[in-house]
Short mmCIF file of C-alpha atoms and ligand atoms in Angstrom, two decimals:
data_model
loop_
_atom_site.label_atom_id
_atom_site.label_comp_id
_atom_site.label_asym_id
_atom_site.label_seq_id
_atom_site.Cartn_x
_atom_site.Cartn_y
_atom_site.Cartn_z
CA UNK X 1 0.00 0.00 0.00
CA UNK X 2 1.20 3.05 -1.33
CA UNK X 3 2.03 5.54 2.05
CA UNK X 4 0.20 8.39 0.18
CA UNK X 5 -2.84 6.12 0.43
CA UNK X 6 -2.51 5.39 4.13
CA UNK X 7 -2.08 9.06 4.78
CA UNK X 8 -5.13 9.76 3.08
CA UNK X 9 -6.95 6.90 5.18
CA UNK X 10 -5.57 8.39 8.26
CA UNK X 11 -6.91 11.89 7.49
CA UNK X 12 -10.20 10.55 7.03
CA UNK X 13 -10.51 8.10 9.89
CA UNK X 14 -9.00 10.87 12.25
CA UNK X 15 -10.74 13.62 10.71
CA UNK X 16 -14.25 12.08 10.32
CA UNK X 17 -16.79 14.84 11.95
CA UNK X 18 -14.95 17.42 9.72
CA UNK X 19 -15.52 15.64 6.83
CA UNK X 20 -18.91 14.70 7.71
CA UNK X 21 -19.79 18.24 7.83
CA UNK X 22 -17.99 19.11 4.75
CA UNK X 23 -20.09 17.42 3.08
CA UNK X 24 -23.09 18.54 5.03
CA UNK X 25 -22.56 22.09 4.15
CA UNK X 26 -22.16 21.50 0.38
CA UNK X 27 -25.55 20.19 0.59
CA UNK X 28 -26.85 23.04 2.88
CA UNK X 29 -26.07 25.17 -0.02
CA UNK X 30 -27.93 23.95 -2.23
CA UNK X 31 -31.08 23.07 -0.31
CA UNK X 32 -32.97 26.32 -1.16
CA UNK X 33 -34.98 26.60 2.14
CA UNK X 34 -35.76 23.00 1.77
CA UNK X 35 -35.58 21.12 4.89
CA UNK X 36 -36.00 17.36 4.19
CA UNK X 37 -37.79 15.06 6.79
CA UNK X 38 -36.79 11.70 5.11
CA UNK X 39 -33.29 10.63 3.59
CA UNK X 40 -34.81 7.87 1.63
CA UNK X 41 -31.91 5.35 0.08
CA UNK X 42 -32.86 3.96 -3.88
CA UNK X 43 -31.87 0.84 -3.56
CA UNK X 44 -31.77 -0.91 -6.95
CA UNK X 45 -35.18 -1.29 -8.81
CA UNK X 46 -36.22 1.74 -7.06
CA UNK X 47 -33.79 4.18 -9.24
CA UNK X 48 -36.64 5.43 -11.32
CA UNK X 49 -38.30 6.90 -8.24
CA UNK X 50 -36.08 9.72 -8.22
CA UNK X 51 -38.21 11.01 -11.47
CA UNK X 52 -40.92 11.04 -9.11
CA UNK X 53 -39.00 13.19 -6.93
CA UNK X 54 -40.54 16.76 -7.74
CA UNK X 55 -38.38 20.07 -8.23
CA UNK X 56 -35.15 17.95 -7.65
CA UNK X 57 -32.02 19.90 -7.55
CA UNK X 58 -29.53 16.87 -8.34
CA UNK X 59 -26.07 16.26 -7.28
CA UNK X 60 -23.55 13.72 -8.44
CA UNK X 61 -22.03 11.97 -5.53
CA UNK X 62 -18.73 13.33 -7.40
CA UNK X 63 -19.45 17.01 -6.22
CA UNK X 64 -19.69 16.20 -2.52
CA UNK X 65 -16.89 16.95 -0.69
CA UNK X 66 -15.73 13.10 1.11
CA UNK X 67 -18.60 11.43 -0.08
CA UNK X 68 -18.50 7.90 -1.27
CA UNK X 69 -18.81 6.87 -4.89
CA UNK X 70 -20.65 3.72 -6.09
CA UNK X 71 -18.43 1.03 -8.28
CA UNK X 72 -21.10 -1.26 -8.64
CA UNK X 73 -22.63 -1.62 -12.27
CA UNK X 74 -26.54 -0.64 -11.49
CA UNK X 75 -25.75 1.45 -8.83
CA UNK X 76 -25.63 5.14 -10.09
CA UNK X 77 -24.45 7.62 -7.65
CA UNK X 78 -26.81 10.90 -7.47
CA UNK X 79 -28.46 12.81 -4.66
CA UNK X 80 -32.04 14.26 -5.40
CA UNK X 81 -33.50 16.79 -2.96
CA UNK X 82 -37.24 17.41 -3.47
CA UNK X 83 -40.78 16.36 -2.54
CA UNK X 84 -41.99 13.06 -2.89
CA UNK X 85 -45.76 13.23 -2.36
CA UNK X 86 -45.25 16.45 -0.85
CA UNK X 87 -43.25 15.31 1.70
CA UNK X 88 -39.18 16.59 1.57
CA UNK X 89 -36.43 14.48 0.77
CA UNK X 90 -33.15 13.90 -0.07
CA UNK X 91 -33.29 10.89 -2.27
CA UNK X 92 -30.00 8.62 -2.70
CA UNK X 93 -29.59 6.68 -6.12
CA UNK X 94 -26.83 4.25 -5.10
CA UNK X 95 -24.79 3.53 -1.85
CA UNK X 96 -21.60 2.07 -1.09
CA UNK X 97 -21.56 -1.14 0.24
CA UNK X 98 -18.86 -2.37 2.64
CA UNK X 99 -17.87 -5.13 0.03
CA UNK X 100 -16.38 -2.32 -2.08
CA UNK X 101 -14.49 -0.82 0.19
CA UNK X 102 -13.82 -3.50 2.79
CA UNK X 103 -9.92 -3.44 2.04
CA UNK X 104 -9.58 0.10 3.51
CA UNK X 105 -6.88 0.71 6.23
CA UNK X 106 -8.13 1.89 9.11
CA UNK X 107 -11.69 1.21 9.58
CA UNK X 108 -12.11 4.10 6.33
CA UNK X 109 -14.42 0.92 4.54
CA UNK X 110 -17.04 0.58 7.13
CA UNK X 111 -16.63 4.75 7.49
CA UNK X 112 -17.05 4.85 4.03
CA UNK X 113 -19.88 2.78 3.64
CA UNK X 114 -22.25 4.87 6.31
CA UNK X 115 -21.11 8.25 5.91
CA UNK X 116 -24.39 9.08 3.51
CA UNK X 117 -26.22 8.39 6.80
CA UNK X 118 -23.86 10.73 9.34
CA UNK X 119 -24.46 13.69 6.53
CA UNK X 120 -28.33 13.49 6.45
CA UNK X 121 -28.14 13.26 10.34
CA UNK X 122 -25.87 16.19 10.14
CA UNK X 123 -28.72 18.18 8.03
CA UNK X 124 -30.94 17.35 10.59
CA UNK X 125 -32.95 14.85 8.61
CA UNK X 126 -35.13 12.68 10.63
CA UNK X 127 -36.20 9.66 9.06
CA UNK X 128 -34.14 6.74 6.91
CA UNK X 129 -36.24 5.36 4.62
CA UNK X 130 -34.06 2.25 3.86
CA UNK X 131 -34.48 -0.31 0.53
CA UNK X 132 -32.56 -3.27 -0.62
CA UNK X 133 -32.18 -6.31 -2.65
CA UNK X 134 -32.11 -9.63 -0.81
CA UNK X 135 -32.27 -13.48 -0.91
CA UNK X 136 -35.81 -14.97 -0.03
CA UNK X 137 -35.06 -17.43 2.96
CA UNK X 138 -38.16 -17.92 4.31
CA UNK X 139 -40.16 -20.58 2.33
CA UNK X 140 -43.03 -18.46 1.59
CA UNK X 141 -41.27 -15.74 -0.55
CA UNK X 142 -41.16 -15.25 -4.09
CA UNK X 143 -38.90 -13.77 -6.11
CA UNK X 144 -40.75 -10.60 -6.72
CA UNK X 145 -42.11 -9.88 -3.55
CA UNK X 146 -41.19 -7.48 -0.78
CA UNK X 147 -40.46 -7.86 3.04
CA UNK X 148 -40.82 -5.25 5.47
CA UNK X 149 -37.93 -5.37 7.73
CA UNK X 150 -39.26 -5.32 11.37
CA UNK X 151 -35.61 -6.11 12.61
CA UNK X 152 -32.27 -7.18 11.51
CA UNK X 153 -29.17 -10.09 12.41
CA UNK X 154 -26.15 -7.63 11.91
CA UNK X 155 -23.34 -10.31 10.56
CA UNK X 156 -21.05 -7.66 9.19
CA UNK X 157 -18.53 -5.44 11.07
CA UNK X 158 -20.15 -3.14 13.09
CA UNK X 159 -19.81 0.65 12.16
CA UNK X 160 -19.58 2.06 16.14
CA UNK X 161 -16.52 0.02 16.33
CA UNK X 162 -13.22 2.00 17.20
CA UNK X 163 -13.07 5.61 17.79
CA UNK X 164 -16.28 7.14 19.86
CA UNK X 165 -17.09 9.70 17.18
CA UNK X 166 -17.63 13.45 18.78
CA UNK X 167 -21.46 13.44 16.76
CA UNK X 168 -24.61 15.00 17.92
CA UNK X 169 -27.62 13.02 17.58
CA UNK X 170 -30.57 14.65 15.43
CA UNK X 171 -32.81 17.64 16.93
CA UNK X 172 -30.18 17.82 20.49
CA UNK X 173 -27.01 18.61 21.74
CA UNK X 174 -26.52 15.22 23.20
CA UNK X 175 -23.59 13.09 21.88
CA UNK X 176 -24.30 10.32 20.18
CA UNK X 177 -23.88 6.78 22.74
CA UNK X 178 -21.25 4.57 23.10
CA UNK X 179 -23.55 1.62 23.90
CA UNK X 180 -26.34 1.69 21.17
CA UNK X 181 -29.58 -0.23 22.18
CA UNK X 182 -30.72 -1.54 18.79
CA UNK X 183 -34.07 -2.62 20.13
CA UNK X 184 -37.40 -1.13 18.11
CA UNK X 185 -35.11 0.01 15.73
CA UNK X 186 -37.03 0.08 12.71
CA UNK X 187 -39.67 2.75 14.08
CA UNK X 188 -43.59 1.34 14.88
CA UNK X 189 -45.25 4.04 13.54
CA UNK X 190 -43.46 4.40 10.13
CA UNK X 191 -43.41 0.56 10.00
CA UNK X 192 -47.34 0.66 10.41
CA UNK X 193 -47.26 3.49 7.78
CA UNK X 194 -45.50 1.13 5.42
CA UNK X 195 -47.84 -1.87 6.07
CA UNK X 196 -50.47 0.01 5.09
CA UNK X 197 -48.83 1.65 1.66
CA UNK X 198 -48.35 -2.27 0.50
CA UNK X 199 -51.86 -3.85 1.34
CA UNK X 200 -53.49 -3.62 -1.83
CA UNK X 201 -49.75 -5.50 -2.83
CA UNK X 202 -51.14 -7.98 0.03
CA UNK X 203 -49.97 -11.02 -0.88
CA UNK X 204 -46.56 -10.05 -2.04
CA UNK X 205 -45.70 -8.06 1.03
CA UNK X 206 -44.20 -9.74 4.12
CA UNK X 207 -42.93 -8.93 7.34
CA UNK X 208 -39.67 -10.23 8.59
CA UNK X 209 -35.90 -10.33 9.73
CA UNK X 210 -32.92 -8.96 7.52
CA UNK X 211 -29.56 -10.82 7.97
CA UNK X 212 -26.74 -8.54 6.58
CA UNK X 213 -23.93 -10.41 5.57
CA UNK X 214 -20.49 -9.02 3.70
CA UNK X 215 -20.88 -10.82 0.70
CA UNK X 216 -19.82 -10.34 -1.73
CA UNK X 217 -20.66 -14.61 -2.00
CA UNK X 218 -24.07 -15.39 -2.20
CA UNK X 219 -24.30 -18.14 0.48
CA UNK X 220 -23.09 -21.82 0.49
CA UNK X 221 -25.96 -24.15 1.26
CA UNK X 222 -25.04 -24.59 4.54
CA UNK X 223 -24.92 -21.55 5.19
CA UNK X 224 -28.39 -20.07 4.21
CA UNK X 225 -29.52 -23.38 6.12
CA UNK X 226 -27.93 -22.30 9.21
CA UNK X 227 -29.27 -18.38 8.71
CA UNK X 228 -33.02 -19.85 7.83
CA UNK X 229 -33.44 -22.62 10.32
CA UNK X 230 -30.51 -21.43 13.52
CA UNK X 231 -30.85 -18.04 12.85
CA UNK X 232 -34.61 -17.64 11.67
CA UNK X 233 -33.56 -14.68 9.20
CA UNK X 234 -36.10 -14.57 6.69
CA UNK X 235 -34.13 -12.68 3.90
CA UNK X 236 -30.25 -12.45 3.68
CA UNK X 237 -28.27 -9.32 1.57
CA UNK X 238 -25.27 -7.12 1.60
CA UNK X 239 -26.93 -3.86 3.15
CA UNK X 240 -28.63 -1.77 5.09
CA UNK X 241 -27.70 -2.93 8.94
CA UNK X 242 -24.52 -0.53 9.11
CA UNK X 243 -26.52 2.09 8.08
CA UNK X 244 -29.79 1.46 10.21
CA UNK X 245 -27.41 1.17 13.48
CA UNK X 246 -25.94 4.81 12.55
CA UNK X 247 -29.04 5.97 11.78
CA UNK X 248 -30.03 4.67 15.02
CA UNK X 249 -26.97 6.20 16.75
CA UNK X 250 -27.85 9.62 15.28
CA UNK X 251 -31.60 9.29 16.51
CA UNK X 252 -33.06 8.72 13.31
CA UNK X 253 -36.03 6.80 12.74
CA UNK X 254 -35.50 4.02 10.43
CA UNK X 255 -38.43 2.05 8.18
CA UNK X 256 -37.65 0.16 4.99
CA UNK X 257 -37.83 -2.99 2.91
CA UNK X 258 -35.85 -5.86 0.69
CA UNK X 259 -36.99 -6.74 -2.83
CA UNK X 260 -36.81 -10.62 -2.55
CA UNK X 261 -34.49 -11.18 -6.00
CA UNK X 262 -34.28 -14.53 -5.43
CA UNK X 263 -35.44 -17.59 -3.47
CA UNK X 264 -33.03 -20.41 -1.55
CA UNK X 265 -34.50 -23.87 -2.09
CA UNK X 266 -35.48 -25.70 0.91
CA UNK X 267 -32.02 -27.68 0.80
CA UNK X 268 -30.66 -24.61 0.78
CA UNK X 269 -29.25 -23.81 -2.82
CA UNK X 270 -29.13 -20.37 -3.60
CA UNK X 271 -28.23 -20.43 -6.88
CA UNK X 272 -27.95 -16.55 -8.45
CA UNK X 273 -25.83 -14.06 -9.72
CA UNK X 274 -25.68 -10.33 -10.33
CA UNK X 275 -27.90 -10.36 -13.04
CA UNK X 276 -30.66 -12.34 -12.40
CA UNK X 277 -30.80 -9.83 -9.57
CA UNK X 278 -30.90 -6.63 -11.50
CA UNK X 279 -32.95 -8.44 -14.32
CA UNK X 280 -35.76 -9.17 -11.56
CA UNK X 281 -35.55 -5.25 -10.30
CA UNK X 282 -35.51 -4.56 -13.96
CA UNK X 283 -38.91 -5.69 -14.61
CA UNK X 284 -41.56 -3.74 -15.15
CA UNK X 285 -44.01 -5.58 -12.79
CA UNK X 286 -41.81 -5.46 -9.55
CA UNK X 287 -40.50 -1.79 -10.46
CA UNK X 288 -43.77 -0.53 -10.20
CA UNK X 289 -44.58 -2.99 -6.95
CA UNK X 290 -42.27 -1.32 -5.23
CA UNK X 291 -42.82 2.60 -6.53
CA UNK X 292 -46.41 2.12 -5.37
CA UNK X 293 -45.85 1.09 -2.01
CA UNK X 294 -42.97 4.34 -1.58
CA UNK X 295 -45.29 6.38 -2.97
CA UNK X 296 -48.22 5.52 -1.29
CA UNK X 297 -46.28 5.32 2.33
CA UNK X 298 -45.14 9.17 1.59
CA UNK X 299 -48.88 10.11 0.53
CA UNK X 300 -50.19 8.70 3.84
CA UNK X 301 -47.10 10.30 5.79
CA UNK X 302 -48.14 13.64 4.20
CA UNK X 303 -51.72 13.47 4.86
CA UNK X 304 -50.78 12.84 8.95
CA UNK X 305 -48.03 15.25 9.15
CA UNK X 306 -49.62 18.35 7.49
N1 HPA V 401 -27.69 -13.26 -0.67
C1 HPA V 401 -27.05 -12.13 -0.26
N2 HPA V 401 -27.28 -10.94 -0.79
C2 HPA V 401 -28.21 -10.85 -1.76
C3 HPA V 401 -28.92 -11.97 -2.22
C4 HPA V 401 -28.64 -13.23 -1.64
O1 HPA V 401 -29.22 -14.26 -2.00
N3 HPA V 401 -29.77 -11.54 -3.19
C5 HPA V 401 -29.59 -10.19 -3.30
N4 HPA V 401 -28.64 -9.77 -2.43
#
């Protein structure tokens, strides 16, 4: 490793806050009086919601100061801050997951991977509004459907490791804790919100358990075995917990869902690649699934909150 490139690592891992709000204030600028109440990730399949995003000012991940770039083919990298529904948000086509980066000295992969979060806490957004891609474990999903995540089995590195970062949690002056309770961490209220956006999607929509695992492997049969039957996970993918605990950690609420992109068998073979996972988020019929229920969830989260 080159020393210019553990120099830089160093910088950012000591450095953090500042370069958190670096990036925080380029956005400021550029908000326009705007102040959003959701930071709402666009996971793949859900890309063509930012059109629904209205009076967008957009900004390529490239023009924020620190921020992380996406490498992955199908993950664009552009911020949209707007209404959805009427409702404010800063809408985020493509993150970085921690399989990109995961090679980073320092702990800079895992900072990497949830700084998006620490910046919309650091605008004083409230809300993560979280979406992914996952593996169906549990025997009743199909590959089309969608699972609200009610809670999560975090199996990758977690992101409060290491330094105790000097951040203020959302709407106080209170530092953000050392010791995290991760209970009720995707938020009742907006979870009920969601349930309701995807009932007329009835009996596509499930409730259930996220298991975040590094990939980038898809899992062994043993292994989706062991996180279906020991663990009771009922979807598995690459996302979302390091991000939900900082949320958490920043007193954000959190709500979301997985696309289920494909199924494991019962003896456990999850047989898939990258594509047939973007081909299934490519589809017409599951693209506008999933737009429906995000639309309809910031519709009814208008009509309360106005
Ligand atoms: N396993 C892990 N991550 C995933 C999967 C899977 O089967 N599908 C989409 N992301």
């Amino acid at each position: 490793m080159s020393l210019e490139r553990l120099q830089k690592a160093l910088d950012f891992q000591a450095f953090y806050e500042q370069k958190v709000a670096q990036a925080a204030d380029y956005i400021k600028e550029r908000l326009s009086g705007l102040k959003p109440a959701f930071g709402v990730v666009l996971g793949s399949g859900l890309g063509e919601l930012a059109g629904s995003i209205e009076g967008a000012v957009t900004i390529p991940y490239s023009d924020i100061p620190n921020f992380p770039m996406t490498t992955v083919p199908g993950h664009e990298g552009t911020m949209f801050i707007g209404t959805l529904e009427g409702v404010p948000v800063v809408g985020m086509k493509g993150r970085k997951h921690f399989y990109e980066v995961a090679d980073g000295p320092l702990n800079t992969g895992m900072l990497l991977t949830v700084f998006p979060v620490h910046v919309l806490a650091s605008l004083g957004v409230e809300n993560y509004f979280v979406t992914n891609a996952s593996g169906g474990l549990n025997p009743n999903y199909k590959v089309g459907d969608v699972m609200i995540i009610t809670s999560h089995i975090n199996h990758m590195p977690n992101p409060l490791l290491g330094r105790h970062h000097d951040f203020k949690r959302v709407g106080s002056q209170d530092q953000v804790w050392r010791f995290q309770p991760m209970n009720g961490a995707y938020d009742k209220e907006l979870t009920s919100l969601l349930r309701d956006a995807g009932f007329s999607h009835d009996s596509h929509v499930h409730e259930g358990t996220y298991m975040a695992v590094t990939g980038p492997t898809y899992e062994a049969e043993a292994e989706a075995i062991a996180f279906r039957d020991g663990f009771k996970a009922d979807a598995v993918g690459m996302s979302t917990t390091p991000e939900v605990i900082i949320a958490r950690n920043r007193g954000m609420k959190a709500v979301g869902f997985s696309c289920i992109t494909n199924v494991v068998t019962e003896d456990g073979i999850n047989a898939t690649s990258h594509e047939e996972v973007k081909a299934v988020l490519e589809s017409s019929e599951v693209k506008n699934r999933l737009t429906s229920i995000v639309r309809k969830f910031f519709r009814s989260y208008q009509e309360e909150n106005s």
